[in-house]
mmCIF file of N, CA and C and ligand atoms in Angstrom:
data_model
loop_
_atom_site.group_PDB
_atom_site.id
_atom_site.type_symbol
_atom_site.label_atom_id
_atom_site.label_comp_id
_atom_site.label_asym_id
_atom_site.label_seq_id
_atom_site.Cartn_x
_atom_site.Cartn_y
_atom_site.Cartn_z
ATOM 1 N N MET S 1 6.735 156.429 87.381
ATOM 2 C CA MET S 1 7.936 156.627 87.347
ATOM 3 C C MET S 1 9.143 156.885 86.181
ATOM 4 N N THR S 2 9.870 157.443 85.835
ATOM 5 C CA THR S 2 10.366 157.276 84.547
ATOM 6 C C THR S 2 11.729 156.580 84.802
ATOM 7 N N GLN S 3 12.010 155.590 84.466
ATOM 8 C CA GLN S 3 13.489 154.894 84.769
ATOM 9 C C GLN S 3 14.296 155.549 84.024
ATOM 10 N N LEU S 4 15.136 155.564 84.749
ATOM 11 C CA LEU S 4 16.668 157.249 84.203
ATOM 12 C C LEU S 4 17.707 155.845 83.593
ATOM 13 N N ASP S 5 17.882 156.356 82.361
ATOM 14 C CA ASP S 5 18.628 155.324 81.346
ATOM 15 C C ASP S 5 19.849 155.968 81.511
ATOM 16 N N ILE S 6 20.979 155.312 82.834
ATOM 17 C CA ILE S 6 22.463 155.901 82.632
ATOM 18 C C ILE S 6 22.787 155.170 81.598
ATOM 19 N N THR S 7 22.812 154.328 80.632
ATOM 20 C CA THR S 7 23.807 153.872 79.255
ATOM 21 C C THR S 7 23.581 154.830 78.287
ATOM 22 N N ALA S 8 21.908 154.945 77.799
ATOM 23 C CA ALA S 8 21.803 156.062 77.222
ATOM 24 C C ALA S 8 22.376 157.761 77.955
ATOM 25 N N LEU S 9 22.065 157.673 78.831
ATOM 26 C CA LEU S 9 23.101 159.261 78.965
ATOM 27 C C LEU S 9 24.119 158.940 78.881
ATOM 28 N N ARG S 10 24.953 158.487 79.231
ATOM 29 C CA ARG S 10 25.925 158.698 79.377
ATOM 30 C C ARG S 10 26.804 158.424 77.471
ATOM 31 N N THR S 11 25.800 157.922 76.692
ATOM 32 C CA THR S 11 25.929 158.206 75.349
ATOM 33 C C THR S 11 26.082 159.433 74.897
ATOM 34 N N GLN S 12 24.760 160.093 75.853
ATOM 35 C CA GLN S 12 24.274 161.305 75.051
ATOM 36 C C GLN S 12 25.131 162.232 75.839
ATOM 37 N N LEU S 13 25.749 162.228 76.582
ATOM 38 C CA LEU S 13 26.791 163.075 77.111
ATOM 39 C C LEU S 13 28.298 162.770 76.508
ATOM 40 N N THR S 14 28.618 161.595 76.166
ATOM 41 C CA THR S 14 29.976 160.868 75.564
ATOM 42 C C THR S 14 29.735 161.805 74.056
ATOM 43 N N GLU S 15 28.755 161.577 72.848
ATOM 44 C CA GLU S 15 28.605 162.490 71.754
ATOM 45 C C GLU S 15 28.552 163.563 72.237
ATOM 46 N N GLN S 16 28.151 164.160 73.032
ATOM 47 C CA GLN S 16 27.320 165.725 73.011
ATOM 48 C C GLN S 16 29.050 166.584 73.548
ATOM 49 N N ARG S 17 30.196 165.921 74.012
ATOM 50 C CA ARG S 17 31.603 166.285 74.486
ATOM 51 C C ARG S 17 31.962 166.022 73.257
ATOM 52 N N SER S 18 32.402 165.052 72.152
ATOM 53 C CA SER S 18 32.653 165.340 71.037
ATOM 54 C C SER S 18 32.256 166.392 70.297
ATOM 55 N N ARG S 19 31.483 166.782 70.277
ATOM 56 C CA ARG S 19 30.469 167.708 69.512
ATOM 57 C C ARG S 19 31.273 168.770 69.598
ATOM 58 N N LEU S 20 31.520 169.090 71.274
ATOM 59 C CA LEU S 20 31.693 170.281 71.858
ATOM 60 C C LEU S 20 32.999 170.504 71.685
ATOM 61 N N LEU S 21 34.207 169.179 71.420
ATOM 62 C CA LEU S 21 35.667 169.636 71.402
ATOM 63 C C LEU S 21 35.849 169.851 69.968
ATOM 64 N N GLN S 22 34.952 169.450 69.227
ATOM 65 C CA GLN S 22 34.975 169.438 67.604
ATOM 66 C C GLN S 22 35.102 171.149 67.650
ATOM 67 N N GLN S 23 34.196 171.135 67.957
ATOM 68 C CA GLN S 23 33.768 173.151 67.831
ATOM 69 C C GLN S 23 34.610 173.777 68.674
ATOM 70 N N LEU S 24 35.692 173.591 69.736
ATOM 71 C CA LEU S 24 36.293 174.155 70.279
ATOM 72 C C LEU S 24 37.682 173.973 69.614
ATOM 73 N N GLN S 25 38.306 173.531 69.045
ATOM 74 C CA GLN S 25 38.989 173.141 68.287
ATOM 75 C C GLN S 25 38.690 173.928 66.726
ATOM 76 N N THR S 26 37.625 174.119 66.318
ATOM 77 C CA THR S 26 37.303 174.702 65.308
ATOM 78 C C THR S 26 37.774 176.458 65.346
ATOM 79 N N LEU S 27 36.897 176.468 66.734
ATOM 80 C CA LEU S 27 37.067 177.688 66.988
ATOM 81 C C LEU S 27 38.356 178.949 67.567
ATOM 82 N N ARG S 28 39.267 177.443 68.172
ATOM 83 C CA ARG S 28 40.501 177.861 68.076
ATOM 84 C C ARG S 28 41.789 177.721 66.813
ATOM 85 N N GLY S 29 41.314 178.057 65.585
ATOM 86 C CA GLY S 29 41.981 177.408 64.821
ATOM 87 C C GLY S 29 42.909 176.269 64.323
ATOM 88 N N GLY S 30 42.062 175.371 64.532
ATOM 89 C CA GLY S 30 42.785 173.837 64.442
ATOM 90 C C GLY S 30 43.489 173.547 65.928
ATOM 91 N N ASN S 31 43.883 174.132 67.032
ATOM 92 C CA ASN S 31 44.353 173.569 67.925
ATOM 93 C C ASN S 31 43.746 172.819 68.365
ATOM 94 N N VAL S 32 44.411 171.980 69.092
ATOM 95 C CA VAL S 32 43.841 171.055 70.623
ATOM 96 C C VAL S 32 43.119 172.609 71.054
ATOM 97 N N GLY S 33 42.096 172.767 71.542
ATOM 98 C CA GLY S 33 41.732 173.850 72.726
ATOM 99 C C GLY S 33 40.999 172.940 73.800
ATOM 100 N N ARG S 34 41.808 172.247 74.395
ATOM 101 C CA ARG S 34 40.979 171.971 75.268
ATOM 102 C C ARG S 34 42.522 171.816 76.554
ATOM 103 N N ALA S 35 41.730 172.153 77.462
ATOM 104 C CA ALA S 35 42.844 172.044 79.028
ATOM 105 C C ALA S 35 43.281 170.595 79.294
ATOM 106 N N GLU S 36 42.444 169.704 79.299
ATOM 107 C CA GLU S 36 43.403 168.562 79.121
ATOM 108 C C GLU S 36 44.819 168.240 78.591
ATOM 109 N N ALA S 37 44.716 168.313 77.047
ATOM 110 C CA ALA S 37 45.391 168.084 76.075
ATOM 111 C C ALA S 37 46.446 168.936 75.930
ATOM 112 N N SER S 38 46.419 170.338 76.643
ATOM 113 C CA SER S 38 47.337 171.260 77.145
ATOM 114 C C SER S 38 47.865 170.930 78.146
ATOM 115 N N ALA S 39 47.199 170.540 79.013
ATOM 116 C CA ALA S 39 48.018 170.027 80.196
ATOM 117 C C ALA S 39 48.943 168.646 80.268
ATOM 118 N N GLU S 40 48.535 167.919 78.928
ATOM 119 C CA GLU S 40 48.995 166.819 79.024
ATOM 120 C C GLU S 40 50.761 167.361 77.862
ATOM 121 N N HIS S 41 50.388 167.899 77.232
ATOM 122 C CA HIS S 41 51.966 168.466 76.680
ATOM 123 C C HIS S 41 52.645 169.173 77.649
ATOM 124 N N PHE S 42 52.221 169.591 78.932
ATOM 125 C CA PHE S 42 53.073 170.440 79.690
ATOM 126 C C PHE S 42 53.852 169.377 80.257
ATOM 127 N N ALA S 43 53.012 168.080 80.319
ATOM 128 C CA ALA S 43 52.941 167.443 81.587
ATOM 129 C C ALA S 43 54.658 166.940 81.182
ATOM 130 N N ARG S 44 54.795 166.694 79.957
ATOM 131 C CA ARG S 44 55.812 166.354 79.281
ATOM 132 C C ARG S 44 57.024 166.560 79.616
ATOM 133 N N SER S 45 56.912 168.397 79.884
ATOM 134 C CA SER S 45 58.217 168.671 79.598
ATOM 135 C C SER S 45 58.483 169.754 81.155
ATOM 136 N N GLN S 46 57.099 169.543 82.382
ATOM 137 C CA GLN S 46 57.236 169.762 83.398
ATOM 138 C C GLN S 46 57.051 168.957 84.213
ATOM 139 N N ASP S 47 57.427 169.533 85.669
ATOM 140 C CA ASP S 47 56.886 168.600 86.799
ATOM 141 C C ASP S 47 55.544 168.388 87.434
ATOM 142 N N SER S 48 55.036 167.723 88.187
ATOM 143 C CA SER S 48 53.253 167.807 88.434
ATOM 144 C C SER S 48 52.935 168.555 88.687
ATOM 145 N N ASP S 49 53.620 169.650 89.906
ATOM 146 C CA ASP S 49 53.424 170.642 90.416
ATOM 147 C C ASP S 49 52.708 171.868 89.803
ATOM 148 N N ALA S 50 53.823 172.025 88.563
ATOM 149 C CA ALA S 50 53.745 172.970 87.644
ATOM 150 C C ALA S 50 52.764 172.527 86.372
ATOM 151 N N GLN S 51 52.817 170.774 86.178
ATOM 152 C CA GLN S 51 51.083 171.021 85.577
ATOM 153 C C GLN S 51 50.232 171.274 85.877
ATOM 154 N N MET S 52 50.291 170.849 87.371
ATOM 155 C CA MET S 52 48.493 171.412 88.143
ATOM 156 C C MET S 52 48.306 172.617 88.107
ATOM 157 N N ALA S 53 49.282 173.684 88.101
ATOM 158 C CA ALA S 53 49.362 174.797 88.375
ATOM 159 C C ALA S 53 48.805 175.613 86.420
ATOM 160 N N THR S 54 49.195 174.671 85.669
ATOM 161 C CA THR S 54 49.021 175.127 84.624
ATOM 162 C C THR S 54 47.807 174.523 83.918
ATOM 163 N N ALA S 55 47.309 173.735 84.702
ATOM 164 C CA ALA S 55 45.496 173.184 84.279
ATOM 165 C C ALA S 55 45.071 174.171 84.881
ATOM 166 N N ARG S 56 45.094 174.375 86.228
ATOM 167 C CA ARG S 56 44.286 175.521 86.919
ATOM 168 C C ARG S 56 44.012 176.811 85.847
ATOM 169 N N ASP S 57 45.539 177.353 85.195
ATOM 170 C CA ASP S 57 44.953 178.944 84.901
ATOM 171 C C ASP S 57 44.528 178.498 83.457
ATOM 172 N N LEU S 58 44.686 177.491 83.186
ATOM 173 C CA LEU S 58 43.735 177.005 81.858
ATOM 174 C C LEU S 58 43.008 177.075 81.754
ATOM 175 N N GLU S 59 42.133 176.373 82.857
ATOM 176 C CA GLU S 59 40.557 176.223 83.479
ATOM 177 C C GLU S 59 39.940 177.620 83.501
ATOM 178 N N LEU S 60 40.672 178.544 83.868
ATOM 179 C CA LEU S 60 40.059 179.710 84.461
ATOM 180 C C LEU S 60 40.651 180.826 83.151
ATOM 181 N N ALA S 61 41.319 180.357 82.253
ATOM 182 C CA ALA S 61 41.557 181.358 80.800
ATOM 183 C C ALA S 61 40.245 181.005 79.715
ATOM 184 N N LEU S 62 40.378 179.131 79.911
ATOM 185 C CA LEU S 62 38.759 178.936 78.743
ATOM 186 C C LEU S 62 37.641 178.964 79.460
ATOM 187 N N ASP S 63 37.351 179.840 79.568
ATOM 188 C CA ASP S 63 36.088 180.056 80.224
ATOM 189 C C ASP S 63 35.023 180.879 78.946
ATOM 190 N N ASP S 64 34.891 179.842 78.126
ATOM 191 C CA ASP S 64 33.825 180.369 77.200
ATOM 192 C C ASP S 64 32.806 179.156 77.326
ATOM 193 N N HIS S 65 31.897 179.118 76.477
ATOM 194 C CA HIS S 65 30.680 178.571 76.899
ATOM 195 C C HIS S 65 31.354 177.282 76.736
ATOM 196 N N GLU S 66 31.705 176.902 75.568
ATOM 197 C CA GLU S 66 31.768 174.915 75.125
ATOM 198 C C GLU S 66 32.905 174.608 76.306
ATOM 199 N N THR S 67 33.767 175.287 77.194
ATOM 200 C CA THR S 67 34.568 174.861 77.631
ATOM 201 C C THR S 67 34.253 174.265 79.303
ATOM 202 N N GLN S 68 33.204 175.245 79.615
ATOM 203 C CA GLN S 68 32.078 175.129 80.466
ATOM 204 C C GLN S 68 30.962 173.747 80.189
ATOM 205 N N GLU S 69 30.597 173.537 79.332
ATOM 206 C CA GLU S 69 30.151 172.685 78.798
ATOM 207 C C GLU S 69 30.258 171.183 78.954
ATOM 208 N N VAL S 70 31.408 171.600 78.915
ATOM 209 C CA VAL S 70 32.902 170.193 78.369
ATOM 210 C C VAL S 70 33.092 169.927 79.940
ATOM 211 N N ALA S 71 33.311 171.012 80.522
ATOM 212 C CA ALA S 71 33.626 170.367 82.331
ATOM 213 C C ALA S 71 32.356 169.839 82.899
ATOM 214 N N ALA S 72 31.136 170.179 82.604
ATOM 215 C CA ALA S 72 30.118 169.927 83.647
ATOM 216 C C ALA S 72 29.699 168.452 83.103
ATOM 217 N N ILE S 73 29.847 168.263 81.732
ATOM 218 C CA ILE S 73 29.694 166.751 81.057
ATOM 219 C C ILE S 73 30.955 165.954 81.634
ATOM 220 N N ASP S 74 32.192 166.223 81.744
ATOM 221 C CA ASP S 74 33.245 165.265 82.383
ATOM 222 C C ASP S 74 32.689 165.233 84.031
ATOM 223 N N ALA S 75 32.178 166.347 84.521
ATOM 224 C CA ALA S 75 31.685 166.495 85.861
ATOM 225 C C ALA S 75 30.553 165.233 85.980
ATOM 226 N N ALA S 76 29.687 165.051 85.165
ATOM 227 C CA ALA S 76 28.810 163.965 84.722
ATOM 228 C C ALA S 76 29.180 162.969 84.962
ATOM 229 N N LEU S 77 30.048 162.896 83.591
ATOM 230 C CA LEU S 77 30.807 161.559 83.644
ATOM 231 C C LEU S 77 31.284 160.962 84.688
ATOM 232 N N ALA S 78 32.033 161.832 85.596
ATOM 233 C CA ALA S 78 32.705 160.973 86.750
ATOM 234 C C ALA S 78 31.342 160.875 87.878
ATOM 235 N N ARG S 79 30.629 161.302 87.948
ATOM 236 C CA ARG S 79 29.412 161.228 88.578
ATOM 237 C C ARG S 79 29.003 159.515 88.060
ATOM 238 N N ILE S 80 28.956 159.953 87.139
ATOM 239 C CA ILE S 80 28.060 158.302 86.754
ATOM 240 C C ILE S 80 29.428 156.969 86.876
ATOM 241 N N ALA S 81 30.568 157.929 86.646
ATOM 242 C CA ALA S 81 31.407 156.111 87.222
ATOM 243 C C ALA S 81 31.725 155.873 88.800
ATOM 244 N N ALA S 82 31.173 156.897 89.565
ATOM 245 C CA ALA S 82 31.094 157.132 90.987
ATOM 246 C C ALA S 82 29.726 156.563 91.604
ATOM 247 N N GLY S 83 29.515 156.645 90.457
ATOM 248 C CA GLY S 83 27.567 156.224 91.304
ATOM 249 C C GLY S 83 26.513 156.828 91.803
ATOM 250 N N THR S 84 27.559 158.041 91.924
ATOM 251 C CA THR S 84 26.128 159.294 92.611
ATOM 252 C C THR S 84 25.749 160.194 91.449
ATOM 253 N N TYR S 85 25.301 159.407 89.852
ATOM 254 C CA TYR S 85 24.912 160.751 89.208
ATOM 255 C C TYR S 85 23.411 160.649 89.121
ATOM 256 N N GLY S 86 23.128 161.596 89.073
ATOM 257 C CA GLY S 86 21.757 161.924 88.950
ATOM 258 C C GLY S 86 20.950 161.995 90.652
ATOM 259 N N GLU S 87 22.115 162.053 91.434
ATOM 260 C CA GLU S 87 21.529 163.246 93.187
ATOM 261 C C GLU S 87 22.392 164.194 92.836
ATOM 262 N N CYS S 88 21.723 165.232 93.469
ATOM 263 C CA CYS S 88 21.986 166.566 93.162
ATOM 264 C C CYS S 88 22.774 167.169 93.788
ATOM 265 N N VAL S 89 24.251 167.559 93.681
ATOM 266 C CA VAL S 89 25.313 168.312 94.135
ATOM 267 C C VAL S 89 25.341 168.742 95.449
ATOM 268 N N ASP S 90 23.956 169.576 95.414
ATOM 269 C CA ASP S 90 24.251 170.417 96.708
ATOM 270 C C ASP S 90 23.388 169.839 97.914
ATOM 271 N N CYS S 91 21.811 169.231 97.360
ATOM 272 C CA CYS S 91 21.182 168.695 98.700
ATOM 273 C C CYS S 91 21.521 167.215 98.239
ATOM 274 N N GLY S 92 21.426 166.939 97.975
ATOM 275 C CA GLY S 92 21.561 165.015 97.458
ATOM 276 C C GLY S 92 20.171 164.712 97.195
ATOM 277 N N ALA S 93 19.301 165.927 96.395
ATOM 278 C CA ALA S 93 18.028 164.815 96.356
ATOM 279 C C ALA S 93 18.211 164.790 94.959
ATOM 280 N N ALA S 94 17.328 163.528 94.510
ATOM 281 C CA ALA S 94 17.551 162.953 93.145
ATOM 282 C C ALA S 94 16.827 163.802 91.923
ATOM 283 N N ILE S 95 17.549 164.144 91.231
ATOM 284 C CA ILE S 95 16.870 165.289 89.886
ATOM 285 C C ILE S 95 16.328 163.924 89.263
ATOM 286 N N THR S 96 14.803 164.711 88.842
ATOM 287 C CA THR S 96 13.819 164.137 88.111
ATOM 288 C C THR S 96 14.760 163.817 86.798
ATOM 289 N N PRO S 97 14.333 162.760 86.275
ATOM 290 C CA PRO S 97 14.682 161.745 85.173
ATOM 291 C C PRO S 97 14.512 162.486 84.269
ATOM 292 N N GLN S 98 12.965 163.368 84.585
ATOM 293 C CA GLN S 98 13.043 164.400 82.771
ATOM 294 C C GLN S 98 13.558 165.725 83.162
ATOM 295 N N ARG S 99 14.408 166.081 83.914
ATOM 296 C CA ARG S 99 15.394 167.174 83.667
ATOM 297 C C ARG S 99 16.731 166.306 83.400
ATOM 298 N N LEU S 100 17.596 164.803 83.870
ATOM 299 C CA LEU S 100 18.182 164.461 83.299
ATOM 300 C C LEU S 100 18.366 164.162 81.903
ATOM 301 N N HIS S 101 17.421 163.906 81.356
ATOM 302 C CA HIS S 101 17.278 163.530 80.252
ATOM 303 C C HIS S 101 17.369 163.962 79.216
ATOM 304 N N ALA S 102 16.601 165.900 79.661
ATOM 305 C CA ALA S 102 16.743 166.878 78.900
ATOM 306 C C ALA S 102 18.400 167.698 79.089
ATOM 307 N N ALA S 103 18.777 167.320 80.346
ATOM 308 C CA ALA S 103 19.893 167.842 80.532
ATOM 309 C C ALA S 103 20.740 167.259 81.292
ATOM 310 N N PRO S 104 21.423 166.260 80.536
ATOM 311 C CA PRO S 104 22.224 164.884 80.974
ATOM 312 C C PRO S 104 23.783 165.716 81.752
ATOM 313 N N GLU S 105 23.645 166.617 81.848
ATOM 314 C CA GLU S 105 24.983 167.218 82.472
ATOM 315 C C GLU S 105 24.893 168.304 83.690
ATOM 316 N N ALA S 106 23.355 167.880 83.923
ATOM 317 C CA ALA S 106 22.554 168.240 85.270
ATOM 318 C C ALA S 106 23.219 168.135 86.340
ATOM 319 N N ALA S 107 23.912 168.886 87.349
ATOM 320 C CA ALA S 107 24.305 168.611 88.987
ATOM 321 C C ALA S 107 23.302 168.688 90.000
ATOM 322 N N ARG S 108 22.596 170.217 89.499
ATOM 323 C CA ARG S 108 21.563 170.040 90.284
ATOM 324 C C ARG S 108 19.908 169.714 90.117
ATOM 325 N N CYS S 109 19.630 169.385 91.675
ATOM 326 C CA CYS S 109 17.800 169.760 90.802
ATOM 327 C C CYS S 109 17.840 170.708 90.892
ATOM 328 N N ILE S 110 16.260 170.848 90.545
ATOM 329 C CA ILE S 110 15.767 172.365 90.068
ATOM 330 C C ILE S 110 15.386 173.516 91.149
ATOM 331 N N HIS S 111 15.511 173.199 92.457
ATOM 332 C CA HIS S 111 15.798 174.054 93.600
ATOM 333 C C HIS S 111 16.910 174.927 93.490
ATOM 334 N N CYS S 112 17.551 173.970 93.485
ATOM 335 C CA CYS S 112 19.041 174.053 93.613
ATOM 336 C C CYS S 112 19.817 174.589 92.751
ATOM 337 N N GLN S 113 19.822 174.295 91.428
ATOM 338 C CA GLN S 113 19.749 175.048 90.498
ATOM 339 C C GLN S 113 19.723 176.686 89.917
ATOM 340 N N GLU S 114 18.239 176.893 90.872
ATOM 341 C CA GLU S 114 17.550 178.222 90.682
ATOM 342 C C GLU S 114 18.415 178.742 91.417
ATOM 343 N N ALA S 115 18.719 178.415 92.738
ATOM 344 C CA ALA S 115 19.436 179.216 93.815
ATOM 345 C C ALA S 115 20.496 179.412 93.785
ATOM 346 N N ALA S 116 21.512 178.684 92.837
ATOM 347 C CA ALA S 116 23.055 179.065 92.482
ATOM 348 C C ALA S 116 22.742 180.311 91.539
ATOM 349 N N GLU S 117 21.509 180.041 90.445
ATOM 350 C CA GLU S 117 21.867 181.092 89.425
ATOM 351 C C GLU S 117 21.291 182.455 90.260
ATOM 352 N N LYS S 118 20.563 182.343 91.225
ATOM 353 C CA LYS S 118 19.767 183.389 91.645
ATOM 354 C C LYS S 118 21.590 184.450 92.701
ATOM 355 N N ALA S 119 21.980 183.464 92.818
ATOM 356 C CA ALA S 119 22.912 183.673 93.902
ATOM 357 C C ALA S 119 24.514 184.495 92.830
HETATM 358 ZN ZN1 LIG Q 201 19.261 170.363 95.145
#
């Protein structure tokens, strides 16, 4: 059985995230094209309820591929921090190391991923 190398995967995720954020900035004409950065901007001028609503709106608006990937990577990094990385978010089964090394942001085991894509 292949050992899951969390350190290597976290590095891979962090680097992938930086690349995606750079792509987003380029796509958006040099603006900081990131929901969090925009939310930070709004946080300086609005109260926290408005900030949360704004962040949600931005998440809905920024639905392009890169943004979704960044969100998936953020979620994966959060799972690493929480110690639940490598567990399928749907059924709790261990995601195979082979799958995680190929797609470190994967949140579901192959079976649940297939089911989610059909749904
Ligand atoms: Zn599963």
